[in-house]
PDB file of C-alpha atoms in Angstrom:
ATOM      1  CA  UNK A   1       0.000   0.000   0.000  1.00 72.00           C
ATOM      2  CA  UNK A   2       1.069   3.579  -0.671  1.00 87.00           C
ATOM      3  CA  UNK A   3       2.754   5.824   1.880  1.00 93.00           C
ATOM      4  CA  UNK A   4       0.760   8.824   0.688  1.00 96.00           C
ATOM      5  CA  UNK A   5      -2.719   8.668  -0.791  1.00 97.00           C
ATOM      6  CA  UNK A   6      -3.775  11.788  -2.690  1.00 97.00           C
ATOM      7  CA  UNK A   7      -7.505  12.463  -3.047  1.00 97.00           C
ATOM      8  CA  UNK A   8      -8.513  14.445  -6.127  1.00 97.00           C
ATOM      9  CA  UNK A   9     -12.129  15.472  -5.637  1.00 96.00           C
ATOM     10  CA  UNK A  10     -12.615  18.800  -7.406  1.00 94.00           C
ATOM     11  CA  UNK A  11     -13.822  19.341 -10.949  1.00 92.00           C
ATOM     12  CA  UNK A  12     -11.044  20.311 -13.317  1.00 91.00           C
ATOM     13  CA  UNK A  13     -11.525  23.824 -14.642  1.00 86.00           C
ATOM     14  CA  UNK A  14     -13.410  25.977 -12.165  1.00 81.00           C
ATOM     15  CA  UNK A  15     -10.378  26.702  -9.998  1.00 84.00           C
ATOM     16  CA  UNK A  16      -6.641  26.241  -9.969  1.00 84.00           C
ATOM     17  CA  UNK A  17      -6.895  23.793  -7.061  1.00 87.00           C
ATOM     18  CA  UNK A  18      -6.821  20.567  -9.106  1.00 91.00           C
ATOM     19  CA  UNK A  19      -3.728  21.761 -10.935  1.00 89.00           C
ATOM     20  CA  UNK A  20      -1.986  22.594  -7.671  1.00 89.00           C
ATOM     21  CA  UNK A  21      -3.069  19.200  -6.327  1.00 94.00           C
ATOM     22  CA  UNK A  22      -1.309  17.542  -9.242  1.00 95.00           C
ATOM     23  CA  UNK A  23       1.810  19.594  -8.471  1.00 93.00           C
ATOM     24  CA  UNK A  24       1.710  18.297  -4.886  1.00 95.00           C
ATOM     25  CA  UNK A  25       1.297  14.696  -6.008  1.00 96.00           C
ATOM     26  CA  UNK A  26       4.217  14.903  -8.428  1.00 95.00           C
ATOM     27  CA  UNK A  27       6.357  16.431  -5.678  1.00 95.00           C
ATOM     28  CA  UNK A  28       5.271  13.626  -3.369  1.00 95.00           C
ATOM     29  CA  UNK A  29       6.254  10.973  -5.866  1.00 96.00           C
ATOM     30  CA  UNK A  30       9.865  12.148  -5.601  1.00 94.00           C
ATOM     31  CA  UNK A  31       9.990  11.284  -1.899  1.00 93.00           C
ATOM     32  CA  UNK A  32       7.504   8.486  -1.306  1.00 94.00           C
ATOM     33  CA  UNK A  33       5.398   5.732  -2.740  1.00 95.00           C
ATOM     34  CA  UNK A  34       2.154   7.468  -3.617  1.00 97.00           C
ATOM     35  CA  UNK A  35      -1.275   6.578  -4.961  1.00 97.00           C
ATOM     36  CA  UNK A  36      -4.040   8.778  -6.330  1.00 98.00           C
ATOM     37  CA  UNK A  37      -7.772   8.362  -5.859  1.00 98.00           C
ATOM     38  CA  UNK A  38     -10.270  10.316  -7.965  1.00 98.00           C
ATOM     39  CA  UNK A  39     -13.645  10.783  -6.317  1.00 97.00           C
ATOM     40  CA  UNK A  40     -16.739  12.960  -6.414  1.00 97.00           C
ATOM     41  CA  UNK A  41     -16.589  15.527  -9.248  1.00 97.00           C
ATOM     42  CA  UNK A  42     -12.813  14.987  -9.331  1.00 97.00           C
ATOM     43  CA  UNK A  43     -13.433  12.067 -11.695  1.00 97.00           C
ATOM     44  CA  UNK A  44     -14.114  14.685 -14.398  1.00 96.00           C
ATOM     45  CA  UNK A  45     -10.389  15.435 -14.342  1.00 96.00           C
ATOM     46  CA  UNK A  46      -9.923  12.135 -16.184  1.00 96.00           C
ATOM     47  CA  UNK A  47     -11.510  13.601 -19.323  1.00 94.00           C
ATOM     48  CA  UNK A  48      -9.279  15.346 -21.836  1.00 89.00           C
ATOM     49  CA  UNK A  49     -11.139  18.640 -21.581  1.00 86.00           C
ATOM     50  CA  UNK A  50      -9.890  22.201 -21.935  1.00 80.00           C
ATOM     51  CA  UNK A  51     -11.206  25.144 -19.972  1.00 76.00           C
ATOM     52  CA  UNK A  52     -13.296  27.648 -21.929  1.00 70.00           C
ATOM     53  CA  UNK A  53     -10.914  30.401 -20.861  1.00 68.00           C
ATOM     54  CA  UNK A  54      -7.217  30.308 -20.057  1.00 63.00           C
ATOM     55  CA  UNK A  55      -7.164  29.952 -16.281  1.00 62.00           C
ATOM     56  CA  UNK A  56      -3.568  28.968 -16.692  1.00 60.00           C
ATOM     57  CA  UNK A  57      -1.213  28.816 -19.635  1.00 56.00           C
ATOM     58  CA  UNK A  58      -0.904  25.093 -18.902  1.00 56.00           C
ATOM     59  CA  UNK A  59      -4.421  24.694 -20.194  1.00 66.00           C
ATOM     60  CA  UNK A  60      -5.146  21.004 -20.055  1.00 80.00           C
ATOM     61  CA  UNK A  61      -3.151  20.204 -16.927  1.00 88.00           C
ATOM     62  CA  UNK A  62      -4.758  16.750 -16.805  1.00 90.00           C
ATOM     63  CA  UNK A  63      -2.593  15.656 -19.713  1.00 88.00           C
ATOM     64  CA  UNK A  64       0.133  15.411 -17.091  1.00 91.00           C
ATOM     65  CA  UNK A  65      -1.656  12.310 -15.811  1.00 95.00           C
ATOM     66  CA  UNK A  66      -0.281  10.431 -18.786  1.00 93.00           C
ATOM     67  CA  UNK A  67       3.180  10.804 -17.224  1.00 93.00           C
ATOM     68  CA  UNK A  68       2.254   9.074 -13.971  1.00 95.00           C
ATOM     69  CA  UNK A  69       4.145   5.919 -14.868  1.00 93.00           C
ATOM     70  CA  UNK A  70       7.265   8.024 -15.520  1.00 94.00           C
ATOM     71  CA  UNK A  71       6.932   9.265 -11.940  1.00 94.00           C
ATOM     72  CA  UNK A  72       6.531   5.688 -10.655  1.00 93.00           C
ATOM     73  CA  UNK A  73       2.906   6.391  -9.766  1.00 94.00           C
ATOM     74  CA  UNK A  74       1.150   3.110 -10.421  1.00 91.00           C
ATOM     75  CA  UNK A  75      -1.745   3.182  -7.988  1.00 95.00           C
ATOM     76  CA  UNK A  76      -4.370   5.274  -9.793  1.00 97.00           C
ATOM     77  CA  UNK A  77      -7.881   4.625  -8.517  1.00 98.00           C
ATOM     78  CA  UNK A  78     -11.305   6.024  -9.228  1.00 98.00           C
ATOM     79  CA  UNK A  79     -14.484   5.831  -7.193  1.00 98.00           C
ATOM     80  CA  UNK A  80     -16.762   3.507  -9.153  1.00 97.00           C
ATOM     81  CA  UNK A  81     -19.918   5.279  -7.957  1.00 97.00           C
ATOM     82  CA  UNK A  82     -18.750   8.683  -9.188  1.00 97.00           C
ATOM     83  CA  UNK A  83     -17.425   7.118 -12.385  1.00 97.00           C
ATOM     84  CA  UNK A  84     -20.910   5.821 -13.183  1.00 96.00           C
ATOM     85  CA  UNK A  85     -22.653   8.941 -11.880  1.00 96.00           C
ATOM     86  CA  UNK A  86     -20.754  11.094 -14.367  1.00 96.00           C
ATOM     87  CA  UNK A  87     -21.221   8.463 -17.080  1.00 95.00           C
ATOM     88  CA  UNK A  88     -17.567   8.073 -17.899  1.00 95.00           C
ATOM     89  CA  UNK A  89     -17.933   4.453 -19.040  1.00 88.00           C
ATOM     90  CA  UNK A  90     -17.997   5.246 -22.711  1.00 81.00           C
ATOM     91  CA  UNK A  91     -15.748   8.290 -22.667  1.00 87.00           C
ATOM     92  CA  UNK A  92     -12.156   8.523 -23.791  1.00 88.00           C
ATOM     93  CA  UNK A  93     -10.009   9.044 -20.709  1.00 95.00           C
ATOM     94  CA  UNK A  94      -6.468  10.352 -20.332  1.00 95.00           C
ATOM     95  CA  UNK A  95      -5.549   7.394 -18.169  1.00 95.00           C
ATOM     96  CA  UNK A  96      -7.465   4.297 -17.250  1.00 94.00           C
ATOM     97  CA  UNK A  97      -7.805   4.131 -13.466  1.00 96.00           C
ATOM     98  CA  UNK A  98      -8.652   1.082 -11.413  1.00 97.00           C
ATOM     99  CA  UNK A  99     -12.288   1.371 -10.376  1.00 97.00           C
ATOM    100  CA  UNK A 100     -12.838   0.866  -6.666  1.00 98.00           C
ATOM    101  CA  UNK A 101     -15.972   0.339  -4.587  1.00 98.00           C
ATOM    102  CA  UNK A 102     -16.787   2.255  -1.420  1.00 96.00           C
ATOM    103  CA  UNK A 103     -15.547  -0.584   0.744  1.00 97.00           C
ATOM    104  CA  UNK A 104     -12.287  -0.742  -1.233  1.00 97.00           C
ATOM    105  CA  UNK A 105     -11.937   3.037  -0.780  1.00 97.00           C
ATOM    106  CA  UNK A 106     -12.239   2.539   2.968  1.00 97.00           C
ATOM    107  CA  UNK A 107      -9.451  -0.025   2.822  1.00 96.00           C
ATOM    108  CA  UNK A 108      -7.215   2.344   0.861  1.00 96.00           C
ATOM    109  CA  UNK A 109      -7.920   5.215   3.271  1.00 96.00           C
ATOM    110  CA  UNK A 110      -7.177   3.009   6.257  1.00 96.00           C
ATOM    111  CA  UNK A 111      -3.992   1.473   4.917  1.00 95.00           C
ATOM    112  CA  UNK A 112      -2.229   4.593   3.544  1.00 95.00           C
ATOM    113  CA  UNK A 113       0.259   6.115   5.964  1.00 95.00           C
ATOM    114  CA  UNK A 114      -1.175   9.560   5.267  1.00 96.00           C
ATOM    115  CA  UNK A 115      -4.036  10.923   3.193  1.00 96.00           C
ATOM    116  CA  UNK A 116      -3.667  14.259   1.398  1.00 96.00           C
ATOM    117  CA  UNK A 117      -7.036  15.659   0.453  1.00 95.00           C
ATOM    118  CA  UNK A 118      -7.452  18.195  -2.345  1.00 93.00           C
TER     119      UNK A 118
ATOM    120  CA  UNK B   1       0.791  12.766  18.946  1.00 96.00           C
ATOM    121  CA  UNK B   2       2.791  14.646  16.339  1.00 97.00           C
ATOM    122  CA  UNK B   3       0.481  16.495  13.922  1.00 98.00           C
ATOM    123  CA  UNK B   4       1.094  18.230  10.616  1.00 98.00           C
ATOM    124  CA  UNK B   5      -1.516  20.673   9.333  1.00 98.00           C
ATOM    125  CA  UNK B   6      -2.308  21.431   5.704  1.00 98.00           C
ATOM    126  CA  UNK B   7      -4.317  24.643   5.381  1.00 98.00           C
ATOM    127  CA  UNK B   8      -5.810  25.367   1.958  1.00 96.00           C
ATOM    128  CA  UNK B   9      -8.652  27.880   2.249  1.00 96.00           C
ATOM    129  CA  UNK B  10      -8.559  31.639   1.768  1.00 96.00           C
ATOM    130  CA  UNK B  11      -8.041  33.388   5.142  1.00 96.00           C
ATOM    131  CA  UNK B  12     -11.056  35.672   5.210  1.00 93.00           C
ATOM    132  CA  UNK B  13     -13.332  33.928   2.711  1.00 93.00           C
ATOM    133  CA  UNK B  14     -13.468  30.491   4.308  1.00 94.00           C
ATOM    134  CA  UNK B  15     -13.444  28.854   7.726  1.00 95.00           C
ATOM    135  CA  UNK B  16     -10.217  27.027   6.923  1.00 97.00           C
ATOM    136  CA  UNK B  17      -7.822  29.182   9.001  1.00 98.00           C
ATOM    137  CA  UNK B  18     -10.279  29.496  11.871  1.00 97.00           C
ATOM    138  CA  UNK B  19     -10.658  25.742  12.090  1.00 97.00           C
ATOM    139  CA  UNK B  20      -6.932  25.131  11.782  1.00 98.00           C
ATOM    140  CA  UNK B  21      -6.107  27.696  14.479  1.00 98.00           C
ATOM    141  CA  UNK B  22      -8.633  26.220  16.902  1.00 97.00           C
ATOM    142  CA  UNK B  23      -7.375  22.711  16.184  1.00 98.00           C
ATOM    143  CA  UNK B  24      -3.763  23.797  16.715  1.00 98.00           C
ATOM    144  CA  UNK B  25      -4.578  25.560  19.978  1.00 98.00           C
ATOM    145  CA  UNK B  26      -6.487  22.539  21.266  1.00 98.00           C
ATOM    146  CA  UNK B  27      -3.769  20.097  20.241  1.00 98.00           C
ATOM    147  CA  UNK B  28      -0.964  22.158  21.824  1.00 98.00           C
ATOM    148  CA  UNK B  29      -2.991  22.721  25.000  1.00 97.00           C
ATOM    149  CA  UNK B  30      -3.288  18.951  25.317  1.00 97.00           C
ATOM    150  CA  UNK B  31       0.473  18.454  24.976  1.00 97.00           C
ATOM    151  CA  UNK B  32       0.470  17.245  21.396  1.00 98.00           C
ATOM    152  CA  UNK B  33       3.121  18.479  18.975  1.00 98.00           C
ATOM    153  CA  UNK B  34       2.665  20.253  15.672  1.00 98.00           C
ATOM    154  CA  UNK B  35       5.517  19.406  13.346  1.00 97.00           C
ATOM    155  CA  UNK B  36       4.575  21.978  10.734  1.00 98.00           C
ATOM    156  CA  UNK B  37       1.715  24.074   9.359  1.00 98.00           C
ATOM    157  CA  UNK B  38       1.807  24.123   5.570  1.00 98.00           C
ATOM    158  CA  UNK B  39      -0.235  26.744   3.729  1.00 98.00           C
ATOM    159  CA  UNK B  40      -1.244  25.913   0.162  1.00 96.00           C
ATOM    160  CA  UNK B  41      -3.608  27.275  -2.462  1.00 93.00           C
ATOM    161  CA  UNK B  42      -5.265  30.576  -1.381  1.00 95.00           C
ATOM    162  CA  UNK B  43      -4.269  29.895   2.228  1.00 98.00           C
ATOM    163  CA  UNK B  44      -0.875  31.500   1.502  1.00 98.00           C
ATOM    164  CA  UNK B  45      -2.593  34.908   1.518  1.00 98.00           C
ATOM    165  CA  UNK B  46      -2.232  34.655   5.297  1.00 98.00           C
ATOM    166  CA  UNK B  47       1.450  35.493   4.766  1.00 98.00           C
ATOM    167  CA  UNK B  48       0.832  39.065   3.646  1.00 98.00           C
ATOM    168  CA  UNK B  49       1.691  41.625   6.290  1.00 97.00           C
ATOM    169  CA  UNK B  50      -0.451  44.156   4.408  1.00 96.00           C
ATOM    170  CA  UNK B  51      -3.822  42.692   5.301  1.00 92.00           C
ATOM    171  CA  UNK B  52      -5.863  45.098   7.403  1.00 93.00           C
ATOM    172  CA  UNK B  53      -9.201  43.560   8.408  1.00 93.00           C
ATOM    173  CA  UNK B  54     -11.748  45.687  10.318  1.00 94.00           C
ATOM    174  CA  UNK B  55     -10.647  46.345  13.884  1.00 93.00           C
ATOM    175  CA  UNK B  56     -13.518  44.416  15.422  1.00 94.00           C
ATOM    176  CA  UNK B  57     -12.533  41.284  13.488  1.00 92.00           C
ATOM    177  CA  UNK B  58      -9.740  38.861  14.284  1.00 93.00           C
ATOM    178  CA  UNK B  59      -6.539  39.430  12.369  1.00 96.00           C
ATOM    179  CA  UNK B  60      -5.724  35.864  11.368  1.00 97.00           C
ATOM    180  CA  UNK B  61      -2.136  36.657  10.368  1.00 98.00           C
ATOM    181  CA  UNK B  62      -1.495  38.036  13.851  1.00 97.00           C
ATOM    182  CA  UNK B  63      -3.212  35.005  15.384  1.00 97.00           C
ATOM    183  CA  UNK B  64      -0.856  32.595  13.575  1.00 98.00           C
ATOM    184  CA  UNK B  65       2.156  34.767  14.411  1.00 98.00           C
ATOM    185  CA  UNK B  66       1.225  34.719  18.077  1.00 98.00           C
ATOM    186  CA  UNK B  67       0.631  30.967  18.198  1.00 98.00           C
ATOM    187  CA  UNK B  68       3.782  30.426  16.159  1.00 98.00           C
ATOM    188  CA  UNK B  69       6.012  32.450  18.443  1.00 98.00           C
ATOM    189  CA  UNK B  70       4.647  30.935  21.656  1.00 97.00           C
ATOM    190  CA  UNK B  71       5.023  27.341  20.430  1.00 97.00           C
ATOM    191  CA  UNK B  72       7.893  27.812  17.945  1.00 97.00           C
ATOM    192  CA  UNK B  73       5.755  26.562  15.057  1.00 97.00           C
ATOM    193  CA  UNK B  74       7.108  26.024  11.576  1.00 98.00           C
ATOM    194  CA  UNK B  75       4.719  28.125   9.435  1.00 98.00           C
ATOM    195  CA  UNK B  76       5.490  27.322   5.791  1.00 98.00           C
ATOM    196  CA  UNK B  77       3.956  28.836   2.654  1.00 98.00           C
ATOM    197  CA  UNK B  78       4.154  27.095  -0.730  1.00 97.00           C
ATOM    198  CA  UNK B  79       6.392  29.133  -3.001  1.00 97.00           C
ATOM    199  CA  UNK B  80       4.452  28.471  -6.222  1.00 94.00           C
ATOM    200  CA  UNK B  81       1.159  29.412  -4.552  1.00 95.00           C
ATOM    201  CA  UNK B  82       2.801  32.554  -3.132  1.00 97.00           C
ATOM    202  CA  UNK B  83       4.255  33.779  -6.399  1.00 97.00           C
ATOM    203  CA  UNK B  84       0.917  33.410  -8.225  1.00 93.00           C
ATOM    204  CA  UNK B  85      -0.831  35.386  -5.497  1.00 95.00           C
ATOM    205  CA  UNK B  86       1.715  38.108  -4.815  1.00 97.00           C
ATOM    206  CA  UNK B  87       3.221  36.978  -1.527  1.00 98.00           C
ATOM    207  CA  UNK B  88       6.929  37.748  -1.750  1.00 98.00           C
ATOM    208  CA  UNK B  89       9.824  37.721   0.664  1.00 98.00           C
ATOM    209  CA  UNK B  90      12.808  39.968   0.053  1.00 97.00           C
ATOM    210  CA  UNK B  91      14.649  37.376  -2.021  1.00 97.00           C
ATOM    211  CA  UNK B  92      11.696  36.666  -4.339  1.00 97.00           C
ATOM    212  CA  UNK B  93      10.905  40.369  -4.693  1.00 97.00           C
ATOM    213  CA  UNK B  94      14.481  40.949  -5.816  1.00 97.00           C
ATOM    214  CA  UNK B  95      14.440  37.934  -8.141  1.00 97.00           C
ATOM    215  CA  UNK B  96      11.280  39.121  -9.900  1.00 97.00           C
ATOM    216  CA  UNK B  97      12.302  42.784  -9.759  1.00 97.00           C
ATOM    217  CA  UNK B  98       9.281  43.865  -7.737  1.00 97.00           C
ATOM    218  CA  UNK B  99       9.189  47.182  -5.913  1.00 97.00           C
ATOM    219  CA  UNK B 100       8.383  45.690  -2.507  1.00 97.00           C
ATOM    220  CA  UNK B 101       8.077  42.508  -0.499  1.00 98.00           C
ATOM    221  CA  UNK B 102       5.223  41.726   1.855  1.00 98.00           C
ATOM    222  CA  UNK B 103       5.952  38.515   3.761  1.00 98.00           C
ATOM    223  CA  UNK B 104       4.796  38.754   7.369  1.00 98.00           C
ATOM    224  CA  UNK B 105       7.320  37.834  10.047  1.00 98.00           C
ATOM    225  CA  UNK B 106       7.035  34.360  11.498  1.00 98.00           C
ATOM    226  CA  UNK B 107       6.211  32.808   8.117  1.00 98.00           C
ATOM    227  CA  UNK B 108       8.607  31.367   5.581  1.00 98.00           C
ATOM    228  CA  UNK B 109       8.259  30.631   1.882  1.00 98.00           C
ATOM    229  CA  UNK B 110       9.244  27.038   1.105  1.00 98.00           C
ATOM    230  CA  UNK B 111       8.709  24.293  -1.440  1.00 96.00           C
ATOM    231  CA  UNK B 112       6.133  21.531  -1.689  1.00 95.00           C
ATOM    232  CA  UNK B 113       8.735  19.150  -0.325  1.00 95.00           C
ATOM    233  CA  UNK B 114       7.985  20.587   3.118  1.00 97.00           C
ATOM    234  CA  UNK B 115       4.374  19.355   2.839  1.00 97.00           C
ATOM    235  CA  UNK B 116       5.512  15.906   1.772  1.00 96.00           C
ATOM    236  CA  UNK B 117       8.152  15.704   4.505  1.00 97.00           C
ATOM    237  CA  UNK B 118       5.597  16.783   7.104  1.00 97.00           C
ATOM    238  CA  UNK B 119       3.170  14.100   5.904  1.00 96.00           C
ATOM    239  CA  UNK B 120       5.859  11.424   6.101  1.00 95.00           C
ATOM    240  CA  UNK B 121       7.294  12.200   9.543  1.00 96.00           C
ATOM    241  CA  UNK B 122       4.137  13.151  11.456  1.00 97.00           C
ATOM    242  CA  UNK B 123       1.610  10.760  12.973  1.00 96.00           C
ATOM    243  CA  UNK B 124      -1.343  12.535  11.396  1.00 96.00           C
ATOM    244  CA  UNK B 125      -1.714  15.061   8.606  1.00 97.00           C
ATOM    245  CA  UNK B 126      -4.889  17.089   9.080  1.00 97.00           C
ATOM    246  CA  UNK B 127      -6.193  19.031   6.075  1.00 97.00           C
ATOM    247  CA  UNK B 128      -8.313  22.182   6.349  1.00 97.00           C
ATOM    248  CA  UNK B 129      -9.798  22.769   2.932  1.00 91.00           C
ATOM    249  CA  UNK B 130     -11.457  25.951   1.816  1.00 80.00           C
TER     250      UNK B 130
END
């Protein structure tokens, strides 16, 4: 199990928070074994969408997810309930996460050394 | 227990700093330790010494400074968050050729590594989102 579990729960383009959360996760991967869990509206970050206005010059920050394996980030999970709620089944995603049930989420939360919530 | 705090909300637009301050006071009163307080996202606005809230409201920057000096707390601001939002110490102001710096005393501008280190060495990381 991961030392640090990062929770990404905010939708992608309405604030800079998800982008700064990714920055924190990539920094964490340099020091520890980390995993990432997408939940709630954060699952929308998995779509390759651009903001309608340039909140940041790094427009589609989510494309950085494709580099997770280069950062040795292999545990990428997504809440199955939210995944279905936002109807992502048939969508093209930037990365394919492992879908996890609520009980599996509890296990991940309990077993990580620390949880970083964004 | 050794706690680390991650504070993310804007100082005067959310309850994030209030909650974190009350948690820190309670923890320290009960002989727990606080390894570090890391301010991220809009929470770094706490580091401006130019904030002047109405006199009948709590000055949150002063509140952190007071708690920090009494308990020798490590109050760290994320550098990337700071630069985006105009919180500069003397070195950053010089580097970006700005006319002034505004970092309040008792705070320091650091990297994200300080958040990760705090998460790894403390018993619990407690996050106060906006």
